[in-house]
CSV table of N, CA and C in Angstrom, one decimal:
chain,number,residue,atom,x,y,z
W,1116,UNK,N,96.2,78.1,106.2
W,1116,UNK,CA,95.2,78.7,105.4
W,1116,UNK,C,94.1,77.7,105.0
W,1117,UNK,N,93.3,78.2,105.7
W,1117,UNK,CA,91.6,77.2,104.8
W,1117,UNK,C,91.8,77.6,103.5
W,1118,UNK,N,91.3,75.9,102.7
W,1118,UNK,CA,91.5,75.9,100.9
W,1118,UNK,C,89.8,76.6,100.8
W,1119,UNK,N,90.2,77.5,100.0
W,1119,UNK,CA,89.2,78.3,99.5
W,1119,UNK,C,89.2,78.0,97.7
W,1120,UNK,N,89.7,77.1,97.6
W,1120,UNK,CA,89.9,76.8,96.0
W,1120,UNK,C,90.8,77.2,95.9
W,1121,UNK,N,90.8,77.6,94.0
W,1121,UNK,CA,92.3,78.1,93.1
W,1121,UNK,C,92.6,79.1,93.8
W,1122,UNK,N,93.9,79.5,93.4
W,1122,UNK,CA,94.7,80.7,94.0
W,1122,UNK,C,94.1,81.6,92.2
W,1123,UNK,N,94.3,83.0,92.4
W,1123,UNK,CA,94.0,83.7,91.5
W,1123,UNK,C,94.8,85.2,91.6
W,1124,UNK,N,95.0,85.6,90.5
W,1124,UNK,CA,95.9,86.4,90.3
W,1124,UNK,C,95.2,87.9,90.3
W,1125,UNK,N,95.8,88.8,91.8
W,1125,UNK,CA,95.0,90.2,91.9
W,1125,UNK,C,96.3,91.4,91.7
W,1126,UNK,N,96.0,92.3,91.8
W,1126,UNK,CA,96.6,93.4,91.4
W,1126,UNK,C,96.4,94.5,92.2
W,1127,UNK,N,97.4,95.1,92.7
W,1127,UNK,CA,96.9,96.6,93.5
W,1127,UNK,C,97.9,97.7,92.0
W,1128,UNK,N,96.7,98.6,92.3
W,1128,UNK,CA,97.2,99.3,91.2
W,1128,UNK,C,97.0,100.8,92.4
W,1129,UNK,N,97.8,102.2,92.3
W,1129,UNK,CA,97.6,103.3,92.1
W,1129,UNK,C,97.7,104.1,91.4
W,1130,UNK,N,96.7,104.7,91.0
W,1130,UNK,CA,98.0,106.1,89.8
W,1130,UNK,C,98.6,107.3,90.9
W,1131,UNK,N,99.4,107.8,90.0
W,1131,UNK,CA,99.8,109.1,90.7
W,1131,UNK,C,100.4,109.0,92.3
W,1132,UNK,N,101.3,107.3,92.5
W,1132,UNK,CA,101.5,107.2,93.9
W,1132,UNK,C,102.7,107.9,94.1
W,1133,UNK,N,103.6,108.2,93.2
W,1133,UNK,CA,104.9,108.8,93.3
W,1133,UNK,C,105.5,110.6,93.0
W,1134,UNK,N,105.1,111.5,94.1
W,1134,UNK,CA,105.5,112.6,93.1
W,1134,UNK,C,106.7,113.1,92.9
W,1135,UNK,N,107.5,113.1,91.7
W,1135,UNK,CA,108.8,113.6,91.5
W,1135,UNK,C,109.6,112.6,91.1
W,1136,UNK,N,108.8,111.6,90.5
W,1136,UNK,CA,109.5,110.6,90.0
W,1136,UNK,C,108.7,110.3,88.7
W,1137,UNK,N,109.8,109.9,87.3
W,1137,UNK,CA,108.9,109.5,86.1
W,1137,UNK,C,107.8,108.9,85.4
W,1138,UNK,N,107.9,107.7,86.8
W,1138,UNK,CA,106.8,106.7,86.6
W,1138,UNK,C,105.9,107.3,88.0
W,1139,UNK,N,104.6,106.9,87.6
W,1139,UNK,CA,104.2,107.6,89.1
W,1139,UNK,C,103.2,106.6,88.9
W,1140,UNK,N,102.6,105.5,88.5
W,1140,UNK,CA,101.7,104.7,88.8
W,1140,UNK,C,102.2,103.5,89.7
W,1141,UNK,N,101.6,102.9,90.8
W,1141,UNK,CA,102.1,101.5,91.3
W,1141,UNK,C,101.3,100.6,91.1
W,1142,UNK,N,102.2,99.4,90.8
W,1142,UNK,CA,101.7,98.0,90.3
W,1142,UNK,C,102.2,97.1,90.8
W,1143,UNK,N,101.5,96.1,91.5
W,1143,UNK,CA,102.3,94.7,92.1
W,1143,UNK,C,101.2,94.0,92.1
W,1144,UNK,N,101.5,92.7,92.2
W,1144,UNK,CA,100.8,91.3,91.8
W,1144,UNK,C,101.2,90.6,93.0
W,1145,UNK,N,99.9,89.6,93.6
W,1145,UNK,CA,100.0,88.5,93.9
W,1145,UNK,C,99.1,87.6,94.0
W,1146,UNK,N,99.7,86.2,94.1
W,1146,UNK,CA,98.5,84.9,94.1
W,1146,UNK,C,97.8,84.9,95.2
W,1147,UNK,N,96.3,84.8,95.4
W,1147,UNK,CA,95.6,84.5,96.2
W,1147,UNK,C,94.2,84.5,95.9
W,1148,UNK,N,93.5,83.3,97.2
W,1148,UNK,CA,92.7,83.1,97.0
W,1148,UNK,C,91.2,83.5,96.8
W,1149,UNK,N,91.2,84.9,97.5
W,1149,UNK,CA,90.4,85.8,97.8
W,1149,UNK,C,90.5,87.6,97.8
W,1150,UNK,N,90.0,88.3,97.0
W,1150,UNK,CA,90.4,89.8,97.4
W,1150,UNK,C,91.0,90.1,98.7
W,1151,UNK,N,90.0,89.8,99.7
W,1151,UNK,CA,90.2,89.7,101.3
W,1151,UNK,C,91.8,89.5,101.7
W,1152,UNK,N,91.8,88.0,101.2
W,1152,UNK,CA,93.6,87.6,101.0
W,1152,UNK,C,94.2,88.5,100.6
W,1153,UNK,N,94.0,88.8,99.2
W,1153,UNK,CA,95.1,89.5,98.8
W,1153,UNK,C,95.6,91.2,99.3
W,1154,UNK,N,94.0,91.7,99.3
W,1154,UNK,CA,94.5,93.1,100.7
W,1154,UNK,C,95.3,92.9,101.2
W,1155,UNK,N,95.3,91.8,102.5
W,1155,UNK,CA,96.1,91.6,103.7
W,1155,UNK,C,97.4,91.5,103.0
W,1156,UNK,N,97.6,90.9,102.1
W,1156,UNK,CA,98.8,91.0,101.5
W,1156,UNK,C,99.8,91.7,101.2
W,1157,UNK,N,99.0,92.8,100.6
W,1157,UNK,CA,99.6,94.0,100.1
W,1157,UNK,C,99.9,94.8,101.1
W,1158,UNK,N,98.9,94.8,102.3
W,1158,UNK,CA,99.1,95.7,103.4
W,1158,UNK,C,99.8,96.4,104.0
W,1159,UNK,N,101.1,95.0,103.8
W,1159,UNK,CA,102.5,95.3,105.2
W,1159,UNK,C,103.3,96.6,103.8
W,1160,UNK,N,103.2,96.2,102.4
W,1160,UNK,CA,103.7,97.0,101.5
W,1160,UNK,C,102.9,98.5,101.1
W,1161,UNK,N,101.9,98.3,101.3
W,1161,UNK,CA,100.9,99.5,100.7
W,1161,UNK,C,99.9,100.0,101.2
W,1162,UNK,N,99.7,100.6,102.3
W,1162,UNK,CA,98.9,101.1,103.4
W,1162,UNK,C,97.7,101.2,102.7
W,1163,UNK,N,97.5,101.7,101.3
W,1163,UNK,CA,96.4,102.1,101.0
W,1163,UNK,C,95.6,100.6,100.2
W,1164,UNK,N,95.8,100.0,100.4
W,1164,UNK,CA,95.5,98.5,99.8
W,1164,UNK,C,94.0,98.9,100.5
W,1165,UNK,N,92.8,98.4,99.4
W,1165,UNK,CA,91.6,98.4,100.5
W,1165,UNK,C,90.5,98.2,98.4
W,1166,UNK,N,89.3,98.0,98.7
W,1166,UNK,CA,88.8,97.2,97.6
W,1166,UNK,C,88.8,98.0,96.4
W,1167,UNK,N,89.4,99.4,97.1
W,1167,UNK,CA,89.3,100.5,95.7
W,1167,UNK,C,90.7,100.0,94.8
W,1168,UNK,N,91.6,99.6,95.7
W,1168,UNK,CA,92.8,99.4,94.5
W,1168,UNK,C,93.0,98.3,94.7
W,1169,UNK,N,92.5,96.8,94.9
W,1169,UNK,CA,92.9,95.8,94.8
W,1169,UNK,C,91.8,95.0,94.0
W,1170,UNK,N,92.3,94.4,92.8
W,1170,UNK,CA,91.4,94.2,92.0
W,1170,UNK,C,92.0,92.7,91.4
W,1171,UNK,N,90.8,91.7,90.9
W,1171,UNK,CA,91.5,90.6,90.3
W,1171,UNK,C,91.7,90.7,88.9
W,1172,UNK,N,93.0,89.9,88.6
W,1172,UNK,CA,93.7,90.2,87.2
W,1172,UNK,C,92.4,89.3,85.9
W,1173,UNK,N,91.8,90.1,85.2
W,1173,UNK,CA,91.0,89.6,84.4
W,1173,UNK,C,92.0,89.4,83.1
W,1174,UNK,N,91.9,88.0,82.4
W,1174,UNK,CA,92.5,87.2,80.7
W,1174,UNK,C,91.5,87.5,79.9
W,1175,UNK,N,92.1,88.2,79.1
W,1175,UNK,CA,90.8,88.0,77.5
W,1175,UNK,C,91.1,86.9,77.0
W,1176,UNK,N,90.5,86.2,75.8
W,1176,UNK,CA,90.2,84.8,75.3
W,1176,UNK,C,91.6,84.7,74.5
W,1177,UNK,N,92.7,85.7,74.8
W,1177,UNK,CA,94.3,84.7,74.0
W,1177,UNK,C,95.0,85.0,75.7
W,1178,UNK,N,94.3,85.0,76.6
W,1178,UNK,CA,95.0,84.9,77.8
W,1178,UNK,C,96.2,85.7,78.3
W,1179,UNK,N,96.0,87.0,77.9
W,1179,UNK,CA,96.5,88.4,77.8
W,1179,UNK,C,96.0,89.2,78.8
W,1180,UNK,N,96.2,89.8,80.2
W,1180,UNK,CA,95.9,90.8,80.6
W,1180,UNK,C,96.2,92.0,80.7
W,1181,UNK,N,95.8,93.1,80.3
W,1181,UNK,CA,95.9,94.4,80.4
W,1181,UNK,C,95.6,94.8,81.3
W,1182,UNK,N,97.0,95.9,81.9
W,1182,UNK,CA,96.9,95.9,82.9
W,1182,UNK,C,96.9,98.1,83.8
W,1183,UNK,N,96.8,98.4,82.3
W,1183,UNK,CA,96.6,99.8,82.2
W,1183,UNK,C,95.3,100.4,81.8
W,1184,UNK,N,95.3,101.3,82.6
W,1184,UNK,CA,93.8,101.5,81.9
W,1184,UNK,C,93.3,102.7,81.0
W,1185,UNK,N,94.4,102.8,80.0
W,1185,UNK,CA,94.0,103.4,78.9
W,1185,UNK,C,93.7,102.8,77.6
């Protein structure tokens, strides 16, 4: 892997990926350097991986991410 700098923390999120189950939102995390990266990442797990649901994990100033979006 070409160093493209820090590694950075992204997120694929779906709502509503599960029906007939209690939780229905999906959430998984991984390190990488690039959105690009991290798609490819997600891919072999989450077909729908693409720029609509993979997003980088933003810290507010006590280094806290929220990760729901209500």
């Amino acid at each position: 892997m070409k160093d493209m700098g820090p590694l950075r923390l992204y997120a694929y999120t779906l709502p509503n990926a599960m029906d007939g189950h209690e939780y229905t939102d999906d959430v998984a995390l991984c390190w990488a350097q690039s959105r690009k990266e991290a798609i490819k990442k997600f891919k072999p797990f989450y077909g729908h991986a693409s720029k609509k649901t993979v997003h980088e994990v933003d810290f507010n100033r006590l280094g806290v991410a929220i990760l729901t979006d209500y």
